[in-house]
Coordinates of C-alpha atoms and ligand atoms in Angstrom, one line a residue:
Chain P
M1 CA 0.0 0.0 0.0
I2 CA 1.2 3.5 -0.9
E3 CA -0.2 6.4 1.1
F4 CA 0.1 10.1 0.2
R5 CA -0.5 12.3 3.2
S6 CA -1.1 16.0 2.5
V7 CA 1.7 16.0 0.0
S8 CA 2.7 19.3 -1.7
K9 CA 5.4 20.0 -4.2
E10 CA 6.6 23.5 -5.1
F11 CA 9.4 23.7 -7.6
P12 CA 12.2 26.2 -7.0
D13 CA 10.8 28.4 -9.7
G14 CA 7.6 28.7 -7.7
T15 CA 5.4 26.3 -9.7
R16 CA 3.0 24.5 -7.3
A17 CA 2.8 21.2 -9.1
V18 CA 1.1 19.3 -6.3
D19 CA -1.1 21.0 -3.8
D20 CA -2.1 19.1 -0.6
F21 CA -2.6 15.7 -2.2
S22 CA -3.8 12.7 -0.1
L23 CA -4.6 9.3 -1.4
I24 CA -4.3 5.6 -0.6
I25 CA -3.1 3.4 -3.4
P26 CA -4.1 -0.2 -2.6
S27 CA -1.6 -3.1 -3.1
R28 CA -1.9 -5.5 -6.0
K29 CA -4.2 -3.2 -7.9
T30 CA -3.8 -0.8 -10.8
T31 CA -4.2 2.8 -9.9
V32 CA -4.3 5.3 -12.8
F33 CA -3.6 9.0 -12.5
V34 CA -5.4 10.7 -15.3
G35 CA -5.7 14.4 -16.2
S36 CA -4.7 16.9 -18.7
S37 CA -1.1 18.0 -19.5
G38 CA 0.7 19.8 -16.7
C39 CA -1.7 18.8 -13.9
G40 CA 1.0 17.1 -11.9
K41 CA 0.7 13.4 -12.7
T42 CA 4.4 12.8 -13.4
T43 CA 5.4 14.8 -10.3
L44 CA 3.1 12.6 -8.2
L45 CA 4.5 9.4 -9.7
R46 CA 8.1 10.5 -9.3
M47 CA 7.6 11.3 -5.7
I48 CA 7.0 7.6 -5.1
N49 CA 10.6 6.7 -6.0
R50 CA 12.0 9.9 -4.7
M51 CA 13.0 11.3 -8.1
V52 CA 11.1 14.3 -6.7
D53 CA 11.0 15.0 -3.0
P54 CA 7.8 16.6 -1.6
T55 CA 8.1 20.1 -0.2
S56 CA 5.7 19.0 2.6
G57 CA 3.7 16.0 3.6
Q58 CA 4.6 12.3 3.8
I59 CA 4.5 9.3 1.5
E60 CA 4.5 5.9 3.0
I61 CA 5.0 2.5 1.4
D62 CA 3.6 -0.2 3.6
G63 CA 3.7 2.1 6.6
D64 CA 7.3 3.3 6.2
D65 CA 8.0 6.9 5.4
I66 CA 10.0 6.9 2.2
A67 CA 11.8 10.1 3.2
A68 CA 14.0 7.9 5.4
A69 CA 14.9 5.4 2.6
P70 CA 18.1 6.0 0.7
P71 CA 16.9 7.0 -2.8
V72 CA 19.1 4.5 -4.8
Q73 CA 18.0 1.5 -2.7
L74 CA 14.4 2.6 -2.9
R75 CA 14.5 3.0 -6.7
R76 CA 16.1 -0.4 -7.2
G77 CA 13.1 -2.0 -5.6
I78 CA 10.6 -0.2 -7.7
G79 CA 10.0 -0.8 -11.4
Y80 CA 9.9 2.4 -13.6
V81 CA 8.7 2.6 -17.2
M82 CA 8.7 5.9 -19.0
Q83 CA 7.2 7.2 -22.3
N84 CA 10.3 7.0 -24.5
S85 CA 11.5 3.7 -23.0
G86 CA 14.6 5.4 -21.5
L87 CA 16.7 2.5 -22.6
L88 CA 20.5 2.8 -22.6
P89 CA 21.3 3.2 -26.3
H90 CA 24.7 1.7 -26.0
R91 CA 23.6 -1.5 -24.5
K92 CA 22.0 -4.5 -26.0
V93 CA 18.4 -5.3 -25.2
I94 CA 19.4 -8.1 -22.9
D95 CA 21.9 -5.9 -20.9
N96 CA 19.3 -3.2 -20.7
I97 CA 16.8 -5.6 -19.1
A98 CA 19.5 -6.9 -16.8
T99 CA 20.9 -3.5 -15.8
V100 CA 19.7 -3.3 -12.2
P101 CA 20.2 -7.0 -11.4
L102 CA 23.8 -6.7 -12.6
L103 CA 24.3 -3.6 -10.5
T104 CA 23.0 -5.4 -7.4
G105 CA 25.4 -8.3 -7.9
V106 CA 23.3 -10.9 -9.6
P107 CA 25.7 -13.2 -11.5
K108 CA 25.8 -12.3 -15.2
K109 CA 24.6 -15.7 -16.3
K110 CA 21.6 -15.7 -14.1
A111 CA 20.8 -12.1 -14.9
H112 CA 20.9 -12.9 -18.6
A113 CA 18.8 -16.0 -18.3
D114 CA 16.2 -14.0 -16.3
A115 CA 16.3 -11.3 -19.0
L116 CA 15.5 -13.8 -21.7
E117 CA 12.5 -15.1 -19.7
L118 CA 11.3 -11.5 -19.3
L119 CA 11.5 -11.1 -23.1
D120 CA 9.0 -14.0 -23.4
R121 CA 6.9 -12.5 -20.7
V122 CA 6.4 -9.2 -22.5
G123 CA 5.8 -11.0 -25.8
L124 CA 9.1 -10.4 -27.6
D125 CA 11.2 -12.9 -29.5
R126 CA 14.4 -13.9 -27.9
S127 CA 16.2 -13.2 -31.1
L128 CA 15.9 -9.5 -30.3
A129 CA 18.1 -9.9 -27.2
D130 CA 21.3 -9.0 -29.0
R131 CA 19.9 -5.9 -30.7
Y132 CA 20.5 -2.3 -29.7
P133 CA 17.5 -0.2 -28.8
S134 CA 17.8 1.9 -31.9
Q135 CA 17.2 -1.3 -33.9
L136 CA 13.8 -1.9 -32.4
S137 CA 10.4 -0.3 -33.3
G138 CA 8.8 2.0 -30.8
G139 CA 6.4 -0.6 -29.6
Q140 CA 9.2 -3.1 -29.1
Q141 CA 11.2 -0.6 -27.2
Q142 CA 8.3 0.0 -24.8
R143 CA 8.0 -3.8 -24.2
V144 CA 11.7 -3.9 -23.4
G145 CA 11.1 -1.0 -21.0
V146 CA 8.4 -2.9 -19.3
A147 CA 10.7 -6.0 -19.1
R148 CA 13.4 -3.9 -17.5
G149 CA 10.9 -2.5 -15.0
L150 CA 10.0 -6.1 -14.0
A151 CA 13.6 -7.3 -13.8
V152 CA 14.0 -6.8 -10.1
N153 CA 10.6 -8.4 -9.5
P154 CA 9.4 -5.3 -7.8
N155 CA 6.2 -5.1 -5.8
I156 CA 5.5 -1.7 -7.3
L157 CA 5.6 -0.7 -10.9
L158 CA 5.5 2.9 -11.9
M159 CA 4.5 3.7 -15.5
D160 CA 4.5 7.2 -16.9
E161 CA 2.5 7.3 -20.1
P162 CA 4.3 4.2 -21.3
F163 CA 2.2 3.7 -24.4
G164 CA 1.8 7.4 -25.3
A165 CA 4.2 7.4 -28.2
V166 CA 3.0 4.4 -30.2
D167 CA 0.3 4.1 -32.8
P168 CA -3.3 3.2 -31.6
I169 CA -3.1 -0.5 -32.8
V170 CA 0.2 -1.1 -31.1
R171 CA -1.1 0.7 -28.0
A172 CA -4.1 -1.5 -27.8
D173 CA -1.8 -4.5 -28.0
L174 CA 0.4 -3.2 -25.3
Q175 CA -2.6 -2.4 -23.1
N176 CA -3.9 -5.9 -23.4
E177 CA -0.5 -7.3 -22.7
L178 CA -0.3 -5.2 -19.5
I179 CA -3.7 -6.5 -18.4
R180 CA -2.6 -10.1 -19.0
L181 CA 0.7 -9.4 -17.2
Q182 CA -1.0 -7.9 -14.3
R183 CA -3.3 -10.9 -14.0
D184 CA -0.2 -13.1 -13.6
L185 CA 2.0 -10.9 -11.6
D186 CA -0.3 -9.0 -9.2
K187 CA 1.9 -5.9 -8.8
T188 CA 0.9 -2.6 -7.4
V189 CA 0.8 -0.6 -10.6
V190 CA 0.7 3.1 -10.6
F191 CA 0.0 4.3 -14.2
V192 CA -0.1 7.8 -15.6
T193 CA -2.0 8.7 -18.7
H194 CA -4.0 11.6 -20.1
D195 CA -6.2 9.2 -22.1
I196 CA -9.4 8.5 -20.1
D197 CA -10.2 5.4 -22.2
E198 CA -6.8 4.0 -21.3
A199 CA -7.5 4.9 -17.7
F200 CA -10.9 3.1 -17.6
L201 CA -9.4 0.1 -19.5
L202 CA -6.5 -0.5 -17.1
G203 CA -7.5 1.0 -13.8
D204 CA -9.0 -0.7 -10.8
Q205 CA -8.9 2.7 -9.2
V206 CA -8.9 5.8 -11.3
V207 CA -7.9 9.2 -10.0
I208 CA -9.0 12.1 -12.1
L209 CA -6.8 15.1 -11.5
Q210 CA -7.0 18.8 -12.1
K211 CA -4.3 21.4 -12.1
G212 CA -2.1 21.2 -9.0
A213 CA -3.0 17.5 -8.7
K214 CA -6.3 18.4 -7.1
I215 CA -8.4 15.3 -7.0
A216 CA -11.6 15.7 -9.0
Q217 CA -12.8 12.2 -8.3
V218 CA -11.4 8.8 -7.2
G219 CA -13.2 5.5 -7.8
S220 CA -13.6 2.5 -10.0
P221 CA -14.4 3.2 -13.7
T222 CA -17.9 2.0 -13.0
E223 CA -18.4 4.3 -10.0
I224 CA -17.1 7.3 -11.9
T225 CA -19.2 6.6 -15.0
E226 CA -22.3 6.0 -12.9
N227 CA -21.9 9.0 -10.8
P228 CA -19.5 11.7 -12.0
A229 CA -18.7 13.9 -9.0
S230 CA -18.8 17.2 -11.0
E231 CA -19.4 18.9 -14.3
F232 CA -15.7 18.8 -14.8
V233 CA -15.6 15.0 -14.4
A234 CA -18.6 14.4 -16.5
S235 CA -17.1 16.4 -19.3
F236 CA -13.6 14.9 -18.9
I237 CA -14.9 11.4 -19.1
G238 CA -17.3 12.4 -21.9
V239 CA -20.5 10.9 -20.5
D240 CA -22.3 14.0 -21.9
R241 CA -21.1 13.4 -25.5
G242 CA -19.3 11.1 -28.0
K243 CA -19.1 7.4 -27.6
R244 CA -19.8 7.4 -23.9
A245 CA -23.1 9.3 -24.2
L246 CA -25.3 6.4 -25.2
S247 CA -29.0 6.6 -25.6
I248 CA -31.6 3.9 -26.5
K249 CA -33.4 4.1 -29.7
K250 CA -36.4 1.9 -30.3
T251 CA -36.6 0.3 -33.8
A252 CA -38.9 -2.1 -35.5
H253 CA -36.7 -5.0 -34.5
G254 CA -35.8 -4.0 -30.9
S255 CA -33.7 -1.4 -29.1
I256 CA -30.3 -0.2 -30.3
L257 CA -27.8 2.1 -28.6
I258 CA -26.9 5.4 -30.2
D259 CA -23.8 7.3 -29.3
G260 CA -23.4 11.1 -28.9
E261 CA -22.8 11.5 -32.6
G262 CA -25.9 9.6 -33.5
R263 CA -24.1 6.5 -34.7
A264 CA -25.2 3.0 -33.7
A265 CA -23.0 1.9 -30.9
G266 CA -24.5 -1.5 -30.2
R267 CA -27.6 -3.5 -29.4
L268 CA -29.3 -3.5 -26.1
V269 CA -29.2 -7.0 -24.5
T270 CA -29.9 -7.9 -20.9
A271 CA -26.7 -8.5 -18.9
S272 CA -26.3 -9.5 -15.3
V273 CA -24.5 -6.8 -13.2
D274 CA -21.7 -9.3 -12.5
N275 CA -20.8 -9.4 -16.2
V276 CA -20.7 -5.7 -16.5
V277 CA -18.3 -5.4 -13.6
A278 CA -16.1 -8.2 -14.8
S279 CA -15.7 -6.6 -18.2
E280 CA -14.5 -3.3 -16.7
Chain D
M1 CA 59.0 22.4 -58.0
N2 CA 62.7 22.5 -57.7
Y3 CA 62.5 23.6 -54.1
F4 CA 60.2 20.7 -53.5
L5 CA 62.7 18.2 -55.1
D6 CA 65.5 19.7 -53.1
A7 CA 63.5 19.3 -50.0
I8 CA 62.8 15.6 -50.7
Q9 CA 66.5 15.1 -51.4
W10 CA 67.4 16.9 -48.2
I11 CA 65.1 14.5 -46.3
F12 CA 66.7 11.5 -47.7
A13 CA 70.3 12.7 -47.3
P14 CA 70.7 11.8 -43.6
V15 CA 73.0 13.6 -41.3
W16 CA 74.4 11.3 -38.7
V17 CA 74.8 12.6 -35.3
H18 CA 75.9 11.2 -31.9
G19 CA 72.9 10.0 -30.0
K20 CA 72.8 8.9 -26.4
S21 CA 74.4 5.5 -27.1
R22 CA 75.0 5.3 -30.8
I23 CA 75.1 7.2 -34.0
V24 CA 71.7 8.0 -35.3
N25 CA 70.1 9.9 -38.2
D26 CA 69.5 13.5 -37.1
I27 CA 66.0 13.5 -38.5
I28 CA 65.0 10.5 -36.4
Q29 CA 66.3 12.2 -33.3
R30 CA 64.3 15.3 -34.1
V31 CA 61.2 13.4 -34.8
G32 CA 61.7 11.6 -31.5
E33 CA 61.9 15.0 -29.7
H34 CA 58.9 16.3 -31.5
V35 CA 56.7 13.3 -30.8
G36 CA 58.0 13.3 -27.2
Y37 CA 56.9 16.9 -26.5
T38 CA 53.6 16.3 -28.2
L39 CA 52.7 13.1 -26.3
V40 CA 53.7 14.6 -22.9
S41 CA 51.7 17.7 -23.5
V42 CA 48.6 15.9 -24.8
A43 CA 48.8 13.5 -21.9
I44 CA 49.0 16.2 -19.3
A45 CA 46.2 18.2 -21.0
T46 CA 44.0 15.1 -21.1
A47 CA 44.7 14.3 -17.5
V48 CA 43.7 17.8 -16.5
A49 CA 40.9 18.6 -18.9
V50 CA 38.9 15.3 -18.9
P51 CA 38.0 15.2 -15.2
L52 CA 37.2 18.9 -15.3
G53 CA 35.1 18.5 -18.4
Y54 CA 33.3 15.5 -16.9
L55 CA 32.6 17.5 -13.7
I56 CA 31.1 20.4 -15.8
G57 CA 29.2 18.0 -18.0
H58 CA 27.7 15.9 -15.2
T59 CA 26.7 18.7 -12.9
G60 CA 25.9 21.2 -15.7
K61 CA 27.7 23.9 -13.6
G62 CA 30.7 26.0 -14.5
K63 CA 30.3 25.9 -18.2
Q64 CA 30.3 29.6 -18.7
L65 CA 33.6 29.8 -16.9
A66 CA 35.1 27.0 -18.9
V67 CA 34.0 28.5 -22.2
G68 CA 35.5 31.9 -21.1
L69 CA 38.8 30.5 -20.0
S70 CA 39.0 28.2 -23.1
G71 CA 38.4 31.2 -25.3
A72 CA 41.1 33.2 -23.5
A73 CA 43.6 30.2 -23.8
R74 CA 42.9 29.9 -27.5
A75 CA 43.6 33.6 -28.0
L76 CA 47.1 33.4 -26.4
P77 CA 49.8 33.7 -29.0
S78 CA 51.9 30.6 -28.5
L79 CA 55.2 32.0 -29.6
G80 CA 55.0 35.1 -27.4
L81 CA 53.9 33.1 -24.4
L82 CA 56.7 30.6 -25.0
T83 CA 59.3 33.3 -25.1
I84 CA 58.0 35.1 -22.0
L85 CA 57.6 31.9 -20.0
A86 CA 61.1 30.6 -20.9
L87 CA 62.6 33.9 -19.9
A88 CA 60.6 34.0 -16.7
I89 CA 61.4 30.6 -15.4
G90 CA 64.9 30.5 -16.8
I91 CA 66.2 29.0 -20.0
A92 CA 67.5 26.0 -18.1
R93 CA 63.9 25.0 -17.4
A94 CA 62.7 25.8 -20.9
P95 CA 61.2 22.3 -21.5
I96 CA 58.8 23.1 -18.7
A97 CA 57.8 26.3 -20.4
A98 CA 57.3 24.5 -23.7
V99 CA 55.1 21.8 -22.1
I100 CA 53.0 24.5 -20.3
V101 CA 52.4 26.3 -23.6
F102 CA 51.5 23.2 -25.5
F103 CA 49.3 22.1 -22.6
L104 CA 47.4 25.3 -22.6
L105 CA 46.9 24.9 -26.4
G106 CA 45.5 21.5 -26.0
V107 CA 43.2 22.0 -23.0
P108 CA 40.3 23.9 -24.7
S109 CA 39.5 21.2 -27.3
I110 CA 39.7 18.4 -24.8
L111 CA 37.7 20.2 -22.2
A112 CA 35.1 21.0 -24.8
G113 CA 35.1 17.4 -26.1
A114 CA 34.6 16.1 -22.6
Y115 CA 31.7 18.3 -21.5
A116 CA 30.0 18.4 -24.9
G117 CA 30.2 14.6 -25.0
L118 CA 28.2 14.5 -21.8
E119 CA 25.9 17.4 -22.7
T120 CA 24.7 16.0 -26.0
I121 CA 23.3 12.8 -24.3
D122 CA 19.6 12.7 -24.2
R123 CA 18.4 14.0 -20.8
S124 CA 15.7 11.3 -20.6
T125 CA 18.4 8.5 -20.9
I126 CA 20.2 9.9 -17.9
D127 CA 16.9 10.5 -16.1
A128 CA 15.9 6.9 -16.7
A129 CA 19.3 5.6 -15.5
R130 CA 18.8 7.5 -12.2
A131 CA 15.1 6.4 -11.9
I132 CA 16.0 2.7 -12.1
G133 CA 18.5 3.1 -9.3
M134 CA 21.9 4.0 -10.6
T135 CA 24.2 6.0 -8.3
E136 CA 25.6 9.3 -9.6
W137 CA 28.9 7.5 -10.1
Q138 CA 27.4 4.7 -12.0
I139 CA 25.5 7.2 -14.2
L140 CA 28.8 8.9 -15.0
T141 CA 30.9 5.7 -15.6
K142 CA 28.3 3.5 -17.2
V143 CA 26.2 6.0 -19.2
E144 CA 27.8 9.4 -19.6
I145 CA 31.4 8.4 -20.3
P146 CA 30.7 5.6 -22.8
L147 CA 28.1 7.8 -24.6
G148 CA 30.4 10.8 -24.5
L149 CA 33.4 9.0 -25.8
P150 CA 33.2 9.8 -29.5
L151 CA 33.1 13.6 -28.8
L152 CA 35.9 13.3 -26.2
L153 CA 38.2 11.4 -28.6
G154 CA 37.4 14.0 -31.3
G155 CA 38.5 16.7 -28.9
I156 CA 41.8 14.9 -28.0
R157 CA 42.4 14.3 -31.7
S158 CA 42.1 17.9 -32.6
A159 CA 44.2 18.9 -29.6
A160 CA 46.9 16.5 -30.7
L161 CA 46.9 17.9 -34.2
Q162 CA 47.3 21.5 -32.9
I163 CA 50.1 20.5 -30.6
V164 CA 52.0 18.5 -33.1
A165 CA 52.0 21.5 -35.4
T166 CA 52.8 24.0 -32.7
T167 CA 55.6 21.9 -31.2
S168 CA 57.8 23.3 -34.1
L169 CA 58.1 26.4 -31.9
A170 CA 60.1 24.4 -29.3
A171 CA 63.2 24.9 -31.5
Y172 CA 62.8 28.6 -31.0
I173 CA 64.0 28.3 -27.4
G174 CA 66.6 25.6 -28.3
L175 CA 64.6 22.5 -27.4
G176 CA 64.9 20.7 -30.7
G177 CA 62.1 18.9 -32.5
L178 CA 61.4 19.3 -36.2
G179 CA 61.2 23.1 -35.8
T180 CA 65.0 23.0 -35.7
Y181 CA 65.1 22.6 -39.4
L182 CA 62.6 25.4 -40.0
F183 CA 64.5 28.0 -38.0
A184 CA 68.0 26.8 -39.1
G185 CA 66.9 26.8 -42.8
L186 CA 65.4 30.2 -42.5
G187 CA 68.5 31.5 -40.8
T188 CA 70.9 30.3 -43.5
H189 CA 68.5 30.7 -46.4
D190 CA 68.7 26.9 -46.9
F191 CA 65.1 26.6 -48.2
A192 CA 65.5 22.9 -49.0
Q193 CA 66.0 22.4 -45.3
T194 CA 63.1 24.7 -44.3
L195 CA 60.7 23.1 -46.7
G196 CA 62.0 19.6 -45.8
G197 CA 61.3 20.3 -42.2
A198 CA 57.8 21.6 -43.0
I199 CA 57.1 18.5 -45.0
L200 CA 58.2 16.4 -42.1
V201 CA 55.9 18.3 -39.7
A202 CA 53.0 17.8 -42.1
V203 CA 53.7 14.1 -42.5
L204 CA 53.9 13.7 -38.8
A205 CA 50.7 15.5 -38.3
L206 CA 48.9 13.3 -40.8
A207 CA 50.4 10.2 -39.2
F208 CA 49.1 11.4 -35.8
D209 CA 45.7 12.1 -37.3
A210 CA 45.5 8.7 -39.0
F211 CA 46.5 7.0 -35.7
S212 CA 43.9 9.0 -33.8
A213 CA 41.3 8.0 -36.3
L214 CA 42.1 4.4 -35.9
F215 CA 42.2 4.6 -32.2
Q216 CA 38.8 6.3 -32.2
K217 CA 37.4 3.6 -34.4
F218 CA 38.5 0.8 -32.1
A219 CA 38.1 2.6 -28.8
V220 CA 34.5 3.4 -29.2
P221 CA 32.4 0.5 -28.0
R222 CA 30.3 -1.1 -30.7
G223 CA 27.0 -0.2 -29.0
V224 CA 28.0 3.5 -28.8
A225 CA 28.9 3.5 -32.4
A226 CA 25.6 1.9 -33.2
T227 CA 23.8 4.7 -31.4
Q228 CA 25.5 7.1 -33.8
A229 CA 24.8 5.3 -37.0
K230 CA 21.6 6.1 -38.7
E231 CA 19.1 3.9 -40.6
V232 CA 20.2 0.9 -38.5
R233 CA 16.8 -0.7 -38.7
I234 CA 17.0 -1.4 -42.4
R235 CA 19.5 -4.3 -42.2
P236 CA 22.2 -5.6 -39.9
H237 CA 24.8 -2.9 -39.9
R238 CA 28.5 -2.7 -39.4
P239 CA 29.6 0.0 -37.0
R240 CA 31.4 2.8 -38.8
A241 CA 34.1 5.0 -37.7
V242 CA 32.8 7.7 -35.5
V243 CA 34.2 11.1 -36.0
G244 CA 33.1 13.6 -33.4
T245 CA 33.8 17.3 -33.6
P246 CA 33.2 19.0 -30.3
T247 CA 31.5 22.3 -30.4
S248 CA 32.1 24.9 -27.8
Ligands
ATP301 N1 11.6 20.4 -12.6 C1 10.6 21.3 -12.7 N2 10.8 22.6 -12.4 C2 9.8 23.5 -12.5 N3 8.5 23.1 -12.8 C3 8.2 21.9 -13.1 C4 9.2 20.8 -13.0 N4 8.7 19.7 -13.3 C5 7.4 19.9 -13.6 N5 7.1 21.2 -13.4 C6 5.8 21.9 -13.5 O1 4.9 21.3 -12.7 C7 3.6 21.1 -13.3 C8 3.2 19.6 -13.3 O2 4.1 18.9 -14.1 P1 4.0 17.4 -14.4 O3 5.2 17.0 -15.2 O4 3.8 16.7 -13.1 O5 2.7 17.3 -15.3 P2 2.0 16.1 -16.0 O6 0.7 16.0 -15.5 O7 2.9 14.9 -15.9 O8 1.9 16.6 -17.5 P3 2.1 15.8 -18.9 O9 0.8 15.1 -19.1 O10 2.3 16.9 -19.9 O11 3.3 14.9 -18.7 C9 3.7 21.7 -14.6 O12 3.2 23.0 -14.6 C10 5.2 21.7 -14.9 O13 5.6 22.8 -15.7
MG302 MG1 4.0 13.8 -17.4

């Protein structure tokens, strides 16, 4: 469990990126920070591995204040995946994945064997192990980035818009892969995105943020869709328009669902509530 | 053309002199002195400028000062400085004066190569290295230094070239080197000797450059070279020589 307690961050230039933020991030669930550009998502995420230290307030991991933890040790125990993979361009894929294990003294043979298994895990062919990052596609680089984040078998995985720079088809692929991985691995994932669809797809807990990391609403995708806390949330998640604004239209052959643009979105069938929840 | 032929002839008509233990070709002895001064000066300049450059590049601090001092050092007239220094510290210690001057000549390029090498690395690469738990020292040694190597070697290469050419001035304060022929030839209007000396300096400079280029090619790790090569995704590539020119 990660707990933010009245955390604020003011950068030296006076920007107040995070203003009195409190939240509990449950273990073994995916929590998604979503909000528009500059609202403080990355700053929040980077406070968890002490890449940014709060100006005031505390952050606890499993009850221990992280301010007391040496940053390097803390970071080695937390997986971190960023938008542009952040791979070391002068190292082969396999050495990139094994970077931290090698730093912490895992024998090279074992680190490499583990790295190959991680390649399988993230759906990459082992033949890519000897390539350099520049010889991979953007989507492949992101997968390697995820593999590197998993290399120390961390309890916590931080992901900052990891799929932001790939095309929609590859992104959908990577999202499904992450859902599958998370089913097997059961990590505490903290995921940052500005795409509400991605947030609803991946998140068990979704945190909608406004400027200064002010929480507009926290909840499961179902809760937020059912009951948006404010005008802002309603318009941010788009329940008032587009493909989330569904209405029923009776036709000669039954009822169909129409989206905000008047296009047919689907057919109305009766579903048990359980099914609806499971598909979220 | 005649001068040129005379000069070639002069080069191949050896003058034998008494060396330390045996009789040697005078030219060989002068080349030895020349190379000696060059290597010592480049080595000292590298030893001083590289740590300094890395410090500036890693912390991002002190760059203005370094640029200013480098500019000033570059503007110093070598011959004038050499004369003044030799007179100031005594002609007996003239070799020290010479090395100081050549050292000052070499520092700016190497310093610029060292910090520019670090500066040009993508910030997000370094940020990621830190975020996954590398210490500052590991970031420097495992990320910044390897990735900055091509530019650093480029800096050392251009410093060596400048120094090898300028070492001709050593003869002006009686320290030998290939400059001996330039000054002697000018003094006696023996233009074959002057031109011959100049050709030897040029050949030596080219040899130095070729050697540096080879060194650069082999000293840059394959992966670093790969990061520099373009269109790597099209087919398996061979790393090519990396020639970096530091900017400052
Ligand atoms: N190192 C810094 N120094 C000064 N201001 C900063 C720094 N890092 C971030 N900020 C500011 O803090 C605010 C929040 O930035 P942050 O990177 O957390 O936003 P974000 O929600 O991740 O945005 P994006 O979706 O564009 O990545 C912004 O106004 C940003 O300009
Ligand atoms: Mg961000």
